[in-house]
Amino acid sequence: MQRYFVPVDNWEDNKVSIGKDDAHHINRVMRLQPGDEIICNHPDGKAARCSILVSEPDRIQAEIDEWLKESVELPVNVTIAQGLPKSDKFELVLQKGTELGASGFIPVQADRSVVVWDKKKAEKKLIRYTKIIKEASEQSHRNKKPQIHSLMSVKELVRESSTYDIKIFAYEEEAKSEVYRSFGSIVNDMKLGDNVLVYIGPEGGVSDDEVHLLKENGFVAVRLGPRILRTETAPLYVLASISYQFEELGCR
Amino acid sequence: MQRYFVPVDNWEDNKVSIGKDDAHHINRVMRLQPGDEIICNHPDGKAARCSILVSEPDRIQAEIDEWLKESVELPVNVTIAQGLPKSDKFELVLQKGTELGASGFIPVQADRSVVVWDKKKAEKKLIRYTKIIKEASEQSHRNKKPQIHSLMSVKELVRESSTYDIKIFAYEEEAKSEVYRSFGSIVNDMKLGDNVLVYIGPEGGVSDDEVHLLKENGFVAVRLGPRILRTETAPLYVLASISYQFEELGCR
């Protein structure tokens, strides 16, 4: 059943009203009629099975049949802070990261990012990224849409990180040292509801200054398996592993 | 250090000879000179640190300094059989799947594949795919290149599957049944060196006939977390989870 995110103001008693873009999708793409069913996601994470009552080109009104008892949200809140990569790789991270259960994304202007965003570009990008996240959330049947933050420097990320319970960053050099804390042991220590911040450097990796700053502020360096992952593959490894541990292995 | 796969005939005593394409990469892209070091991968999975002796436009000769004691290969052999997806998604599976440690890939012409390959197209594609796998293997510092098989039907895949120890397929309906075998318990039961075959359907999923055929022939249906993953994300989830379990969690 198709799923739509509906803003909080569009819910009233047992009725839901769906605006222009999604109405277009319901009418033209899904070709749904009055009486057909959809799932509407409330911004607070709940979801309801609804029947279409009124179908107009710009507006759909639906009735709530049943609130669903389901949770497909990762039991820890994982925010991916990604050093700006080249071309459209950040879009891949957003789409796949949303499918894999991320809570949020922070684009980071890192020392070794080849790409530089000015303010105007950043604003334009954020609109596009919000759309990618919304569509991926609906497609993967998420109850909550991940949040996309504004562009930060690594310094700003470190300031932001004070509200997180667990902070890690991918650092391939770490795997070469004899004593290091394994990613597995860190995930094992995560508790339900923990806020986890994961920093992944861009293609060129993490600069020495950044390593120093991150370590000084409680970020733990981890390797993600023994192979060298591309920058856009690393966050997917982190999210799949945490999902596997909590949702499939049943270690909670 | 840059890494090159060198065919078996190019190894002689303590010398390695590198052919045209890689010589071009060494000369023009990496701009390496005699005396500079590279890593050469032997087809049997070993790797050696080598110094460049002679540098010609079409040929590099290098001397073996040291055989490396390293293993970055996943301790179970995972072959991804992928129902042909749309556009260039199979290329994403090959590139990311290689980074994440897959042993092999089988393109499958599934009931619900929108794309159909004729023989000529399949041959052309295989050449391109072999290149993607080679480059991803080098980039991720693999010792062994994954194998790419020829196009198969699901029937042919079932025949091929008799040589595998563990056979699973992703089936989102499975998650809805009350009793099912969790992916975590299946990975837990894998032993070092096991040959694992994973079938992922295309965008439209697995047809009823295919589900029947697969289950009848020892394939176990699994869900991959509670969210609905796109066809190209599912194999990455499988590989990251197996890597996490064996290489980071230390469950062997």
PDB file of N, CA and C in Angstrom, chain A residues 156-241:
ATOM      1  N   GLU A 156      32.180  22.929  13.524  1.00  0.00           N
ATOM      2  CA  GLU A 156      30.761  23.052  13.902  1.00  0.00           C
ATOM      3  C   GLU A 156      30.160  21.692  14.260  1.00  0.00           C
ATOM      4  N   LEU A 157      30.606  20.659  13.539  1.00  0.00           N
ATOM      5  CA  LEU A 157      30.125  19.296  13.820  1.00  0.00           C
ATOM      6  C   LEU A 157      30.514  18.886  15.241  1.00  0.00           C
ATOM      7  N   VAL A 158      31.739  19.220  15.620  1.00  0.00           N
ATOM      8  CA  VAL A 158      32.236  18.898  16.957  1.00  0.00           C
ATOM      9  C   VAL A 158      31.382  19.605  18.024  1.00  0.00           C
ATOM     10  N   ARG A 159      31.009  20.858  17.752  1.00  0.00           N
ATOM     11  CA  ARG A 159      30.142  21.583  18.690  1.00  0.00           C
ATOM     12  C   ARG A 159      28.779  20.896  18.789  1.00  0.00           C
ATOM     13  N   GLU A 160      28.218  20.571  17.617  1.00  0.00           N
ATOM     14  CA  GLU A 160      26.919  19.893  17.520  1.00  0.00           C
ATOM     15  C   GLU A 160      26.937  18.543  18.252  1.00  0.00           C
ATOM     16  N   SER A 161      28.107  17.909  18.289  1.00  0.00           N
ATOM     17  CA  SER A 161      28.205  16.515  18.756  1.00  0.00           C
ATOM     18  C   SER A 161      27.992  16.348  20.257  1.00  0.00           C
ATOM     19  N   SER A 162      27.961  17.462  20.995  1.00  0.00           N
ATOM     20  CA  SER A 162      27.873  17.360  22.461  1.00  0.00           C
ATOM     21  C   SER A 162      26.559  16.721  22.913  1.00  0.00           C
ATOM     22  N   THR A 163      25.532  16.744  22.049  1.00  0.00           N
ATOM     23  CA  THR A 163      24.235  16.185  22.438  1.00  0.00           C
ATOM     24  C   THR A 163      24.114  14.680  22.117  1.00  0.00           C
ATOM     25  N   TYR A 164      25.175  14.087  21.578  1.00  0.00           N
ATOM     26  CA  TYR A 164      25.104  12.681  21.166  1.00  0.00           C
ATOM     27  C   TYR A 164      25.709  11.760  22.231  1.00  0.00           C
ATOM     28  N   ASP A 165      25.186  10.519  22.309  1.00  0.00           N
ATOM     29  CA  ASP A 165      25.675   9.549  23.286  1.00  0.00           C
ATOM     30  C   ASP A 165      26.937   8.839  22.804  1.00  0.00           C
ATOM     31  N   ILE A 166      26.981   8.553  21.505  1.00  0.00           N
ATOM     32  CA  ILE A 166      28.101   7.794  20.945  1.00  0.00           C
ATOM     33  C   ILE A 166      28.551   8.495  19.675  1.00  0.00           C
ATOM     34  N   LYS A 167      29.885   8.690  19.554  1.00  0.00           N
ATOM     35  CA  LYS A 167      30.424   9.413  18.400  1.00  0.00           C
ATOM     36  C   LYS A 167      31.557   8.602  17.795  1.00  0.00           C
ATOM     37  N   ILE A 168      31.452   8.274  16.523  1.00  0.00           N
ATOM     38  CA  ILE A 168      32.527   7.528  15.876  1.00  0.00           C
ATOM     39  C   ILE A 168      32.900   8.186  14.558  1.00  0.00           C
ATOM     40  N   PHE A 169      34.106   7.885  14.064  1.00  0.00           N
ATOM     41  CA  PHE A 169      34.441   8.277  12.696  1.00  0.00           C
ATOM     42  C   PHE A 169      35.248   7.172  12.029  1.00  0.00           C
ATOM     43  N   ALA A 170      35.029   7.044  10.719  1.00  0.00           N
ATOM     44  CA  ALA A 170      35.711   6.002   9.943  1.00  0.00           C
ATOM     45  C   ALA A 170      37.130   6.472   9.649  1.00  0.00           C
ATOM     46  N   TYR A 171      38.099   5.616   9.949  1.00  0.00           N
ATOM     47  CA  TYR A 171      39.498   6.022   9.790  1.00  0.00           C
ATOM     48  C   TYR A 171      40.285   4.776   9.445  1.00  0.00           C
ATOM     49  N   GLU A 172      40.641   4.673   8.162  1.00  0.00           N
ATOM     50  CA  GLU A 172      41.253   3.415   7.729  1.00  0.00           C
ATOM     51  C   GLU A 172      42.620   3.174   8.376  1.00  0.00           C
ATOM     52  N   GLU A 173      43.316   4.236   8.762  1.00  0.00           N
ATOM     53  CA  GLU A 173      44.623   4.057   9.402  1.00  0.00           C
ATOM     54  C   GLU A 173      44.475   3.293  10.718  1.00  0.00           C
ATOM     55  N   GLU A 174      43.267   3.451  11.333  1.00  0.00           N
ATOM     56  CA  GLU A 174      43.025   2.829  12.629  1.00  0.00           C
ATOM     57  C   GLU A 174      43.220   1.313  12.574  1.00  0.00           C
ATOM     58  N   ALA A 175      42.823   0.733  11.433  1.00  0.00           N
ATOM     59  CA  ALA A 175      42.880  -0.728  11.299  1.00  0.00           C
ATOM     60  C   ALA A 175      44.319  -1.221  11.334  1.00  0.00           C
ATOM     61  N   LYS A 176      45.255  -0.310  11.074  1.00  0.00           N
ATOM     62  CA  LYS A 176      46.665  -0.727  11.018  1.00  0.00           C
ATOM     63  C   LYS A 176      47.317  -0.723  12.390  1.00  0.00           C
ATOM     64  N   SER A 177      46.712  -0.007  13.349  1.00  0.00           N
ATOM     65  CA  SER A 177      47.314   0.021  14.681  1.00  0.00           C
ATOM     66  C   SER A 177      46.970  -1.268  15.417  1.00  0.00           C
ATOM     67  N   GLU A 178      47.825  -1.658  16.318  1.00  0.00           N
ATOM     68  CA  GLU A 178      47.668  -2.953  16.996  1.00  0.00           C
ATOM     69  C   GLU A 178      46.474  -2.940  17.958  1.00  0.00           C
ATOM     70  N   VAL A 179      46.371  -1.828  18.717  1.00  0.00           N
ATOM     71  CA  VAL A 179      45.298  -1.757  19.697  1.00  0.00           C
ATOM     72  C   VAL A 179      44.244  -0.769  19.201  1.00  0.00           C
ATOM     73  N   TYR A 180      43.063  -1.239  18.968  1.00  0.00           N
ATOM     74  CA  TYR A 180      42.000  -0.304  18.628  1.00  0.00           C
ATOM     75  C   TYR A 180      40.675  -0.893  19.082  1.00  0.00           C
ATOM     76  N   ARG A 181      39.678  -0.028  19.212  1.00  0.00           N
ATOM     77  CA  ARG A 181      38.376  -0.480  19.676  1.00  0.00           C
ATOM     78  C   ARG A 181      37.564  -0.898  18.457  1.00  0.00           C
ATOM     79  N   SER A 182      37.082  -2.120  18.432  1.00  0.00           N
ATOM     80  CA  SER A 182      36.407  -2.590  17.222  1.00  0.00           C
ATOM     81  C   SER A 182      35.023  -1.954  17.117  1.00  0.00           C
ATOM     82  N   PHE A 183      34.589  -1.755  15.866  1.00  0.00           N
ATOM     83  CA  PHE A 183      33.263  -1.227  15.577  1.00  0.00           C
ATOM     84  C   PHE A 183      32.209  -2.138  16.224  1.00  0.00           C
ATOM     85  N   GLY A 184      32.461  -3.458  16.173  1.00  0.00           N
ATOM     86  CA  GLY A 184      31.523  -4.409  16.778  1.00  0.00           C
ATOM     87  C   GLY A 184      31.328  -4.169  18.267  1.00  0.00           C
ATOM     88  N   SER A 185      32.418  -3.883  18.984  1.00  0.00           N
ATOM     89  CA  SER A 185      32.290  -3.675  20.434  1.00  0.00           C
ATOM     90  C   SER A 185      31.544  -2.373  20.729  1.00  0.00           C
ATOM     91  N   ILE A 186      31.691  -1.375  19.855  1.00  0.00           N
ATOM     92  CA  ILE A 186      30.970  -0.104  20.044  1.00  0.00           C
ATOM     93  C   ILE A 186      29.467  -0.309  19.802  1.00  0.00           C
ATOM     94  N   VAL A 187      29.135  -1.024  18.737  1.00  0.00           N
ATOM     95  CA  VAL A 187      27.706  -1.279  18.447  1.00  0.00           C
ATOM     96  C   VAL A 187      27.098  -2.118  19.569  1.00  0.00           C
ATOM     97  N   ASN A 188      27.882  -3.098  20.061  1.00  0.00           N
ATOM     98  CA  ASN A 188      27.427  -3.939  21.182  1.00  0.00           C
ATOM     99  C   ASN A 188      27.050  -3.120  22.414  1.00  0.00           C
ATOM    100  N   ASP A 189      27.753  -2.008  22.607  1.00  0.00           N
ATOM    101  CA  ASP A 189      27.516  -1.164  23.784  1.00  0.00           C
ATOM    102  C   ASP A 189      26.364  -0.173  23.601  1.00  0.00           C
ATOM    103  N   MET A 190      25.828  -0.073  22.382  1.00  0.00           N
ATOM    104  CA  MET A 190      24.741   0.895  22.150  1.00  0.00           C
ATOM    105  C   MET A 190      23.486   0.438  22.883  1.00  0.00           C
ATOM    106  N   LYS A 191      22.774   1.413  23.451  1.00  0.00           N
ATOM    107  CA  LYS A 191      21.505   1.107  24.130  1.00  0.00           C
ATOM    108  C   LYS A 191      20.333   1.642  23.302  1.00  0.00           C
ATOM    109  N   LEU A 192      19.162   1.041  23.469  1.00  0.00           N
ATOM    110  CA  LEU A 192      17.975   1.494  22.735  1.00  0.00           C
ATOM    111  C   LEU A 192      17.770   2.992  22.940  1.00  0.00           C
ATOM    112  N   GLY A 193      17.528   3.709  21.887  1.00  0.00           N
ATOM    113  CA  GLY A 193      17.271   5.134  21.972  1.00  0.00           C
ATOM    114  C   GLY A 193      18.523   6.001  21.986  1.00  0.00           C
ATOM    115  N   ASP A 194      19.699   5.386  21.998  1.00  0.00           N
ATOM    116  CA  ASP A 194      20.940   6.177  21.964  1.00  0.00           C
ATOM    117  C   ASP A 194      20.998   7.044  20.699  1.00  0.00           C
ATOM    118  N   ASN A 195      21.577   8.236  20.860  1.00  0.00           N
ATOM    119  CA  ASN A 195      21.843   9.093  19.708  1.00  0.00           C
ATOM    120  C   ASN A 195      23.281   8.884  19.265  1.00  0.00           C
ATOM    121  N   VAL A 196      23.442   8.398  18.037  1.00  0.00           N
ATOM    122  CA  VAL A 196      24.760   8.005  17.532  1.00  0.00           C
ATOM    123  C   VAL A 196      25.138   8.933  16.381  1.00  0.00           C
ATOM    124  N   LEU A 197      26.334   9.494  16.441  1.00  0.00           N
ATOM    125  CA  LEU A 197      26.818  10.371  15.374  1.00  0.00           C
ATOM    126  C   LEU A 197      28.002   9.690  14.685  1.00  0.00           C
ATOM    127  N   VAL A 198      27.910   9.575  13.356  1.00  0.00           N
ATOM    128  CA  VAL A 198      28.938   8.874  12.579  1.00  0.00           C
ATOM    129  C   VAL A 198      29.521   9.859  11.577  1.00  0.00           C
ATOM    130  N   TYR A 199      30.825  10.122  11.669  1.00  0.00           N
ATOM    131  CA  TYR A 199      31.446  11.007  10.672  1.00  0.00           C
ATOM    132  C   TYR A 199      32.249  10.191   9.654  1.00  0.00           C
ATOM    133  N   ILE A 200      31.969  10.456   8.379  1.00  0.00           N
ATOM    134  CA  ILE A 200      32.680   9.793   7.275  1.00  0.00           C
ATOM    135  C   ILE A 200      33.350  10.897   6.461  1.00  0.00           C
ATOM    136  N   GLY A 201      34.656  10.814   6.276  1.00  0.00           N
ATOM    137  CA  GLY A 201      35.372  11.821   5.484  1.00  0.00           C
ATOM    138  C   GLY A 201      35.050  11.704   4.001  1.00  0.00           C
ATOM    139  N   PRO A 202      35.425  12.712   3.201  1.00  0.00           N
ATOM    140  CA  PRO A 202      35.212  12.655   1.748  1.00  0.00           C
ATOM    141  C   PRO A 202      36.238  11.703   1.092  1.00  0.00           C
ATOM    142  N   GLU A 203      36.304  11.698  -0.246  1.00  0.00           N
ATOM    143  CA  GLU A 203      37.192  10.766  -0.956  1.00  0.00           C
ATOM    144  C   GLU A 203      38.622  10.786  -0.414  1.00  0.00           C
ATOM    145  N   GLY A 204      39.150  11.966  -0.146  1.00  0.00           N
ATOM    146  CA  GLY A 204      40.548  12.068   0.285  1.00  0.00           C
ATOM    147  C   GLY A 204      40.755  11.673   1.743  1.00  0.00           C
ATOM    148  N   GLY A 205      39.685  11.363   2.451  1.00  0.00           N
ATOM    149  CA  GLY A 205      39.801  10.929   3.843  1.00  0.00           C
ATOM    150  C   GLY A 205      39.802  12.086   4.823  1.00  0.00           C
ATOM    151  N   VAL A 206      40.230  11.781   6.046  1.00  0.00           N
ATOM    152  CA  VAL A 206      40.184  12.735   7.152  1.00  0.00           C
ATOM    153  C   VAL A 206      41.592  13.335   7.302  1.00  0.00           C
ATOM    154  N   SER A 207      41.692  14.659   7.386  1.00  0.00           N
ATOM    155  CA  SER A 207      43.010  15.302   7.521  1.00  0.00           C
ATOM    156  C   SER A 207      43.552  15.101   8.938  1.00  0.00           C
ATOM    157  N   ASP A 208      44.852  15.276   9.115  1.00  0.00           N
ATOM    158  CA  ASP A 208      45.460  15.099  10.447  1.00  0.00           C
ATOM    159  C   ASP A 208      44.826  16.034  11.475  1.00  0.00           C
ATOM    160  N   ASP A 209      44.586  17.295  11.060  1.00  0.00           N
ATOM    161  CA  ASP A 209      43.940  18.260  11.965  1.00  0.00           C
ATOM    162  C   ASP A 209      42.568  17.756  12.403  1.00  0.00           C
ATOM    163  N   GLU A 210      41.820  17.226  11.441  1.00  0.00           N
ATOM    164  CA  GLU A 210      40.475  16.737  11.753  1.00  0.00           C
ATOM    165  C   GLU A 210      40.526  15.525  12.689  1.00  0.00           C
ATOM    166  N   VAL A 211      41.472  14.611  12.426  1.00  0.00           N
ATOM    167  CA  VAL A 211      41.630  13.426  13.295  1.00  0.00           C
ATOM    168  C   VAL A 211      41.866  13.888  14.731  1.00  0.00           C
ATOM    169  N   HIS A 212      42.766  14.852  14.877  1.00  0.00           N
ATOM    170  CA  HIS A 212      43.124  15.389  16.189  1.00  0.00           C
ATOM    171  C   HIS A 212      41.885  15.988  16.881  1.00  0.00           C
ATOM    172  N   LEU A 213      41.185  16.866  16.140  1.00  0.00           N
ATOM    173  CA  LEU A 213      40.001  17.550  16.665  1.00  0.00           C
ATOM    174  C   LEU A 213      38.908  16.554  17.057  1.00  0.00           C
ATOM    175  N   LEU A 214      38.668  15.582  16.204  1.00  0.00           N
ATOM    176  CA  LEU A 214      37.613  14.591  16.455  1.00  0.00           C
ATOM    177  C   LEU A 214      37.960  13.753  17.694  1.00  0.00           C
ATOM    178  N   LYS A 215      39.200  13.249  17.739  1.00  0.00           N
ATOM    179  CA  LYS A 215      39.602  12.401  18.871  1.00  0.00           C
ATOM    180  C   LYS A 215      39.549  13.174  20.189  1.00  0.00           C
ATOM    181  N   GLU A 216      39.986  14.435  20.123  1.00  0.00           N
ATOM    182  CA  GLU A 216      39.978  15.278  21.325  1.00  0.00           C
ATOM    183  C   GLU A 216      38.561  15.484  21.868  1.00  0.00           C
ATOM    184  N   ASN A 217      37.571  15.356  20.986  1.00  0.00           N
ATOM    185  CA  ASN A 217      36.191  15.632  21.379  1.00  0.00           C
ATOM    186  C   ASN A 217      35.328  14.376  21.458  1.00  0.00           C
ATOM    187  N   GLY A 218      35.977  13.263  21.747  1.00  0.00           N
ATOM    188  CA  GLY A 218      35.231  12.060  22.091  1.00  0.00           C
ATOM    189  C   GLY A 218      34.779  11.195  20.929  1.00  0.00           C
ATOM    190  N   PHE A 219      35.230  11.527  19.704  1.00  0.00           N
ATOM    191  CA  PHE A 219      34.927  10.643  18.574  1.00  0.00           C
ATOM    192  C   PHE A 219      35.914   9.479  18.594  1.00  0.00           C
ATOM    193  N   VAL A 220      35.398   8.257  18.478  1.00  0.00           N
ATOM    194  CA  VAL A 220      36.253   7.070  18.456  1.00  0.00           C
ATOM    195  C   VAL A 220      36.483   6.659  17.000  1.00  0.00           C
ATOM    196  N   ALA A 221      37.765   6.439  16.641  1.00  0.00           N
ATOM    197  CA  ALA A 221      38.106   6.014  15.281  1.00  0.00           C
ATOM    198  C   ALA A 221      37.797   4.532  15.119  1.00  0.00           C
ATOM    199  N   VAL A 222      37.128   4.158  14.036  1.00  0.00           N
ATOM    200  CA  VAL A 222      36.836   2.743  13.781  1.00  0.00           C
ATOM    201  C   VAL A 222      37.216   2.382  12.343  1.00  0.00           C
ATOM    202  N   ARG A 223      37.492   1.086  12.158  1.00  0.00           N
ATOM    203  CA  ARG A 223      37.578   0.579  10.788  1.00  0.00           C
ATOM    204  C   ARG A 223      36.251  -0.125  10.512  1.00  0.00           C
ATOM    205  N   LEU A 224      35.897  -0.207   9.243  1.00  0.00           N
ATOM    206  CA  LEU A 224      34.625  -0.830   8.842  1.00  0.00           C
ATOM    207  C   LEU A 224      34.957  -2.019   7.956  1.00  0.00           C
ATOM    208  N   GLY A 225      35.377  -3.099   8.585  1.00  0.00           N
ATOM    209  CA  GLY A 225      35.854  -4.261   7.822  1.00  0.00           C
ATOM    210  C   GLY A 225      37.249  -3.995   7.305  1.00  0.00           C
ATOM    211  N   PRO A 226      37.934  -5.042   6.809  1.00  0.00           N
ATOM    212  CA  PRO A 226      39.339  -4.900   6.412  1.00  0.00           C
ATOM    213  C   PRO A 226      39.549  -4.332   5.009  1.00  0.00           C
ATOM    214  N   ARG A 227      38.483  -4.221   4.238  1.00  0.00           N
ATOM    215  CA  ARG A 227      38.639  -3.679   2.882  1.00  0.00           C
ATOM    216  C   ARG A 227      38.459  -2.163   2.916  1.00  0.00           C
ATOM    217  N   ILE A 228      39.020  -1.487   1.934  1.00  0.00           N
ATOM    218  CA  ILE A 228      38.904  -0.027   1.878  1.00  0.00           C
ATOM    219  C   ILE A 228      37.583   0.309   1.183  1.00  0.00           C
ATOM    220  N   LEU A 229      36.688   0.967   1.915  1.00  0.00           N
ATOM    221  CA  LEU A 229      35.393   1.329   1.327  1.00  0.00           C
ATOM    222  C   LEU A 229      35.438   2.740   0.756  1.00  0.00           C
ATOM    223  N   ARG A 230      34.736   2.974  -0.344  1.00  0.00           N
ATOM    224  CA  ARG A 230      34.577   4.331  -0.844  1.00  0.00           C
ATOM    225  C   ARG A 230      33.775   5.154   0.165  1.00  0.00           C
ATOM    226  N   THR A 231      33.915   6.460   0.067  1.00  0.00           N
ATOM    227  CA  THR A 231      33.258   7.350   1.041  1.00  0.00           C
ATOM    228  C   THR A 231      31.745   7.130   1.098  1.00  0.00           C
ATOM    229  N   GLU A 232      31.127   6.843  -0.052  1.00  0.00           N
ATOM    230  CA  GLU A 232      29.666   6.703  -0.070  1.00  0.00           C
ATOM    231  C   GLU A 232      29.219   5.309   0.364  1.00  0.00           C
ATOM    232  N   THR A 233      30.153   4.359   0.421  1.00  0.00           N
ATOM    233  CA  THR A 233      29.799   2.999   0.852  1.00  0.00           C
ATOM    234  C   THR A 233      29.883   2.868   2.374  1.00  0.00           C
ATOM    235  N   ALA A 234      30.782   3.659   2.989  1.00  0.00           N
ATOM    236  CA  ALA A 234      31.026   3.552   4.438  1.00  0.00           C
ATOM    237  C   ALA A 234      29.761   3.776   5.285  1.00  0.00           C
ATOM    238  N   PRO A 235      28.959   4.833   5.020  1.00  0.00           N
ATOM    239  CA  PRO A 235      27.761   5.009   5.856  1.00  0.00           C
ATOM    240  C   PRO A 235      26.762   3.869   5.694  1.00  0.00           C
ATOM    241  N   LEU A 236      26.714   3.266   4.511  1.00  0.00           N
ATOM    242  CA  LEU A 236      25.774   2.161   4.280  1.00  0.00           C
ATOM    243  C   LEU A 236      26.210   0.945   5.092  1.00  0.00           C
ATOM    244  N   TYR A 237      27.539   0.743   5.177  1.00  0.00           N
ATOM    245  CA  TYR A 237      28.077  -0.351   6.009  1.00  0.00           C
ATOM    246  C   TYR A 237      27.680  -0.142   7.474  1.00  0.00           C
ATOM    247  N   VAL A 238      27.848   1.077   7.960  1.00  0.00           N
ATOM    248  CA  VAL A 238      27.523   1.389   9.365  1.00  0.00           C
ATOM    249  C   VAL A 238      26.045   1.114   9.642  1.00  0.00           C
ATOM    250  N   LEU A 239      25.172   1.629   8.782  1.00  0.00           N
ATOM    251  CA  LEU A 239      23.729   1.494   9.012  1.00  0.00           C
ATOM    252  C   LEU A 239      23.270   0.044   8.886  1.00  0.00           C
ATOM    253  N   ALA A 240      23.767  -0.672   7.857  1.00  0.00           N
ATOM    254  CA  ALA A 240      23.373  -2.075   7.685  1.00  0.00           C
ATOM    255  C   ALA A 240      23.828  -2.889   8.895  1.00  0.00           C
ATOM    256  N   SER A 241      25.027  -2.615   9.406  1.00  0.00           N
ATOM    257  CA  SER A 241      25.558  -3.371  10.555  1.00  0.00           C
ATOM    258  C   SER A 241      24.713  -3.134  11.802  1.00  0.00           C
TER     259      SER A 241
END
